């Protein structure tokens, strides 16, 4: 049973005035082993009772997938071409990304490597 489908059934039975136990028993009778647990039914009844009216998963805030995009790659490349002796820390401050992201851009996107240790 899909989570959204499960919540929709619980929402429907909640609106019909069923208790969590009655809802669980009816879902168990219909879906058998695919039925959600009683604790899950109780939790969603409580959510609906406290004003939730959506069965969809709520969006969660998260970090952006990566600081590395075309603009930052171009900025790092321009900084290196302008001053070949610039350090990774200086580039990171200039472009406003982490040193790890700068290293990734230099090695994986620009395919640059150190020629001399001096």
XYZ file of N, CA and C in Angstrom:
354
model
N 0.851 -1.174 0.000
C 0.000 0.000 0.000
C 0.898 1.239 0.000
N 0.681 2.128 -0.935
C 1.465 3.359 -1.034
C 1.144 4.283 0.142
N 2.124 5.050 0.626
C 1.878 5.938 1.770
C 0.744 6.937 1.544
N 0.689 7.547 0.361
C -0.365 8.530 0.092
C -1.728 7.848 0.057
N -1.785 6.667 -0.522
C -3.032 5.911 -0.571
C -3.481 5.554 0.850
N -2.540 5.128 1.659
C -2.825 4.776 3.047
C -3.398 5.977 3.804
N -2.747 7.130 3.658
C -3.227 8.341 4.345
C -4.598 8.766 3.836
N -4.829 8.579 2.539
C -6.127 8.959 1.970
C -7.246 8.093 2.558
N -6.990 6.817 2.712
C -7.986 5.922 3.302
C -8.232 6.311 4.761
N -7.155 6.587 5.498
C -7.303 6.983 6.904
C -8.063 8.307 6.985
N -7.750 9.254 6.101
C -8.429 10.556 6.072
C -9.924 10.360 5.804
N -10.260 9.507 4.842
C -11.654 9.238 4.496
C -12.413 8.662 5.698
N -11.821 7.666 6.315
C -12.493 7.038 7.461
C -12.539 7.978 8.669
N -11.531 8.832 8.812
C -11.545 9.840 9.878
C -12.719 10.799 9.665
N -12.907 11.241 8.417
C -14.008 12.156 8.115
C -15.368 11.502 8.330
N -15.447 10.192 8.184
C -16.702 9.467 8.423
C -16.958 9.269 9.924
N -16.006 9.702 10.767
C -16.205 9.625 12.213
C -15.715 8.351 12.860
N -14.929 7.569 12.162
C -14.406 6.327 12.729
C -13.305 6.627 13.746
N -13.182 5.770 14.737
C -12.094 5.867 15.709
C -10.852 5.238 15.089
N -9.678 5.483 15.677
C -8.477 4.829 15.142
C -8.595 3.299 15.113
N -9.194 2.702 16.138
C -9.332 1.242 16.188
C -10.254 0.762 15.074
N -11.369 1.450 14.859
C -12.293 1.060 13.793
C -11.639 1.224 12.415
N -10.889 2.320 12.265
C -10.175 2.556 11.006
C -9.178 1.443 10.749
N -8.393 1.107 11.775
C -7.391 0.050 11.624
C -8.052 -1.278 11.268
N -9.123 -1.618 11.960
C -9.803 -2.893 11.703
C -10.334 -2.954 10.270
N -10.902 -1.854 9.792
C -11.450 -1.834 8.436
C -10.345 -1.934 7.382
N -9.241 -1.223 7.610
C -8.120 -1.289 6.670
C -7.498 -2.684 6.697
N -7.360 -3.251 7.873
C -6.783 -4.599 8.015
C -7.645 -5.630 7.288
N -8.960 -5.469 7.402
C -9.883 -6.393 6.735
C -9.773 -6.266 5.207
N -9.576 -5.041 4.724
C -9.529 -4.821 3.281
C -8.170 -5.157 2.690
N -7.083 -4.704 3.321
C -5.744 -4.842 2.743
C -4.944 -6.029 3.273
N -5.376 -6.627 4.347
C -4.680 -7.793 4.885
C -3.284 -7.461 5.371
N -2.273 -8.179 4.875
C -0.905 -7.998 5.344
C -0.287 -6.680 4.870
N -0.875 -6.052 3.844
C -0.366 -4.775 3.354
C -0.879 -3.587 4.158
N -1.688 -3.831 5.164
C -2.261 -2.755 5.965
C -1.186 -2.107 6.834
N -1.323 -0.799 7.104
C -0.375 -0.122 7.998
C -0.597 -0.566 9.443
N 0.362 -0.255 10.291
C 0.250 -0.641 11.696
C -0.779 0.233 12.416
N -1.213 -0.252 13.551
C -2.181 0.499 14.355
C -1.578 1.820 14.831
N -0.291 1.813 15.186
C 0.369 3.041 15.627
C 0.362 4.100 14.529
N 0.562 3.679 13.291
C 0.531 4.616 12.173
C -0.869 5.200 11.991
N -1.873 4.376 12.099
C -3.254 4.846 11.987
C -3.555 5.852 13.097
N -3.125 5.545 14.325
C -3.340 6.479 15.447
C -2.639 7.808 15.192
N -1.405 7.727 14.696
C -0.637 8.949 14.440
C -1.337 9.833 13.415
N -1.832 9.225 12.330
C -2.481 10.028 11.303
C -3.843 10.542 11.762
N -4.543 9.804 12.569
C -5.791 10.318 13.154
C -5.484 11.562 13.989
N -4.428 11.498 14.772
C -4.026 12.633 15.608
C -3.654 13.834 14.729
N -2.910 13.580 13.629
C -2.536 14.661 12.701
C -3.786 15.333 12.133
N -4.754 14.530 11.690
C -5.971 15.085 11.109
C -6.802 15.813 12.159
N -6.794 15.299 13.372
C -7.542 15.936 14.459
C -6.964 17.314 14.790
N -5.659 17.457 14.655
C -5.000 18.723 14.974
C -4.954 19.685 13.792
N -5.721 19.397 12.753
C -5.875 20.364 11.677
C -5.215 20.042 10.353
N -4.478 18.986 10.271
C -3.870 18.647 8.982
C -4.956 18.150 8.043
N -4.945 18.650 6.816
C -5.967 18.218 5.861
C -5.359 17.784 4.530
N -4.075 17.516 4.532
C -3.401 17.054 3.329
C -2.811 15.670 3.573
N -2.939 14.818 2.582
C -2.359 13.483 2.702
C -0.999 13.414 2.020
N -0.594 14.494 1.349
C 0.694 14.541 0.670
C 1.822 14.715 1.683
N 2.998 14.266 1.332
C 4.172 14.429 2.176
C 4.565 15.902 2.192
N 4.773 16.443 3.368
C 5.132 17.851 3.500
C 6.557 18.070 3.009
N 6.806 19.152 2.283
C 8.179 19.417 1.831
C 9.077 19.734 3.019
N 10.304 19.294 2.941
C 11.259 19.521 4.023
C 12.369 20.427 3.524
N 12.793 21.343 4.365
C 13.916 22.188 3.942
C 15.187 21.348 3.888
N 16.013 21.626 2.899
C 17.244 20.858 2.782
C 18.332 21.722 2.176
N 19.527 21.200 2.206
C 20.656 21.903 1.612
C 20.547 21.853 0.097
N 21.113 22.846 -0.560
C 21.148 22.742 -2.018
C 22.017 21.549 -2.425
N 21.764 20.961 -3.583
C 22.500 19.764 -3.967
C 24.008 19.968 -4.041
N 24.447 21.141 -4.485
C 25.875 21.371 -4.600
C 26.142 22.853 -4.798
N 27.312 23.300 -4.350
C 27.718 24.683 -4.569
C 28.393 24.829 -5.915
N 28.622 23.716 -6.569
C 29.334 23.732 -7.837
C 28.323 23.857 -8.974
N 28.388 24.980 -9.678
C 27.580 25.179 -10.863
C 28.446 25.847 -11.929
N 27.885 26.071 -13.081
C 28.665 26.631 -14.186
C 29.251 27.996 -13.842
N 28.488 28.808 -13.119
C 28.973 30.149 -12.778
C 30.203 30.073 -11.873
N 30.161 29.196 -10.856
C 31.318 29.094 -9.959
C 32.523 28.477 -10.673
N 32.287 27.547 -11.595
C 33.397 26.968 -12.366
C 34.063 28.064 -13.199
N 33.230 28.918 -13.843
C 33.789 30.011 -14.650
C 34.553 31.006 -13.785
N 34.031 31.299 -12.583
C 34.711 32.237 -11.689
C 36.054 31.687 -11.230
N 36.096 30.413 -10.888
C 37.353 29.792 -10.454
C 38.345 29.795 -11.615
N 37.888 29.447 -12.789
C 38.775 29.433 -13.951
C 39.319 30.834 -14.234
N 38.482 31.844 -14.148
C 38.919 33.218 -14.400
C 39.950 33.651 -13.358
N 39.738 33.292 -12.099
C 40.680 33.663 -11.037
C 42.032 33.001 -11.270
N 42.036 31.752 -11.697
C 43.291 31.036 -11.948
C 44.004 31.615 -13.164
N 43.262 31.932 -14.211
C 43.881 32.499 -15.407
C 44.421 33.905 -15.159
N 43.767 34.634 -14.258
C 44.225 35.983 -13.924
C 45.517 35.948 -13.120
N 45.609 35.024 -12.160
C 46.804 34.913 -11.318
C 47.077 33.431 -11.091
N 48.074 32.898 -11.773
C 48.328 31.462 -11.678
C 48.889 31.049 -10.328
N 49.323 32.019 -9.514
C 49.889 31.697 -8.195
C 48.878 31.874 -7.068
N 47.622 32.050 -7.400
C 46.580 32.244 -6.390
C 46.368 30.931 -5.618
N 46.072 31.055 -4.332
C 45.866 29.862 -3.501
C 44.392 29.446 -3.513
N 44.165 28.215 -3.093
C 42.797 27.700 -3.031
C 41.969 28.511 -2.043
N 42.567 28.894 -0.931
C 41.839 29.708 0.053
C 41.441 31.056 -0.520
N 42.329 31.674 -1.266
C 42.009 32.967 -1.874
C 40.868 32.825 -2.885
N 40.914 31.763 -3.667
C 39.836 31.522 -4.632
C 38.518 31.303 -3.895
N 38.552 30.517 -2.826
C 37.342 30.229 -2.059
C 36.726 31.506 -1.502
N 37.575 32.413 -0.997
C 37.064 33.680 -0.483
C 36.501 34.547 -1.599
N 37.179 34.552 -2.729
C 36.753 35.382 -3.852
C 35.424 34.909 -4.450
N 35.289 33.608 -4.599
C 34.091 33.045 -5.220
C 32.994 32.782 -4.183
N 33.357 32.785 -2.909
C 32.429 32.562 -1.787
C 31.872 31.132 -1.785
N 32.771 30.154 -1.950
C 32.435 28.736 -1.796
C 33.519 28.087 -0.943
N 33.318 26.862 -0.550
C 34.275 26.186 0.323
C 35.549 25.796 -0.424
N 36.595 25.568 0.340
C 37.866 25.152 -0.272
C 37.731 23.773 -0.924
N 36.933 22.914 -0.338
C 36.704 21.596 -0.932
C 36.030 21.701 -2.292
N 35.069 22.622 -2.406
C 34.408 22.829 -3.699
C 35.382 23.390 -4.722
N 36.264 24.279 -4.274
C 37.275 24.829 -5.183
C 38.186 23.706 -5.675
N 38.633 22.837 -4.774
C 39.482 21.720 -5.169
C 38.771 20.805 -6.162
N 37.501 20.534 -5.917
C 36.726 19.695 -6.831
C 36.634 20.334 -8.210
N 36.376 21.634 -8.238
C 36.286 22.338 -9.520
C 37.620 22.269 -10.252
N 38.702 22.543 -9.534
C 40.026 22.553 -10.157
C 40.383 21.181 -10.732
N 40.129 20.127 -9.963
C 40.556 18.793 -10.390
C 39.548 18.091 -11.304
N 38.262 18.168 -10.969
C 37.265 17.384 -11.695
C 36.599 18.118 -12.853
N 36.585 19.451 -12.801
C 35.900 20.202 -13.844
C 36.877 20.903 -14.800
N 37.946 21.434 -14.241
C 38.920 22.135 -15.077
C 40.100 21.247 -15.465
N 40.202 20.091 -14.839
C 41.273 19.125 -15.099
C 42.665 19.754 -14.979
N 42.846 20.559 -13.944
C 44.141 21.181 -13.684
C 44.852 20.425 -12.586
N 46.169 20.497 -12.600
C 46.959 19.894 -11.538
C 48.212 20.722 -11.330
N 48.831 20.514 -10.193
C 50.047 21.259 -9.858
C 51.204 20.746 -10.705
N 51.927 21.709 -11.331
C 53.063 21.336 -12.170
C 54.350 21.352 -11.395
N 54.484 22.309 -10.486
C 55.701 22.452 -9.714
C 55.361 22.650 -8.249
N 56.196 22.126 -7.399
C 55.949 22.262 -5.965
C 56.435 23.598 -5.438
N 57.173 24.358 -6.227
C 57.700 25.641 -5.768
C 56.883 26.777 -6.202
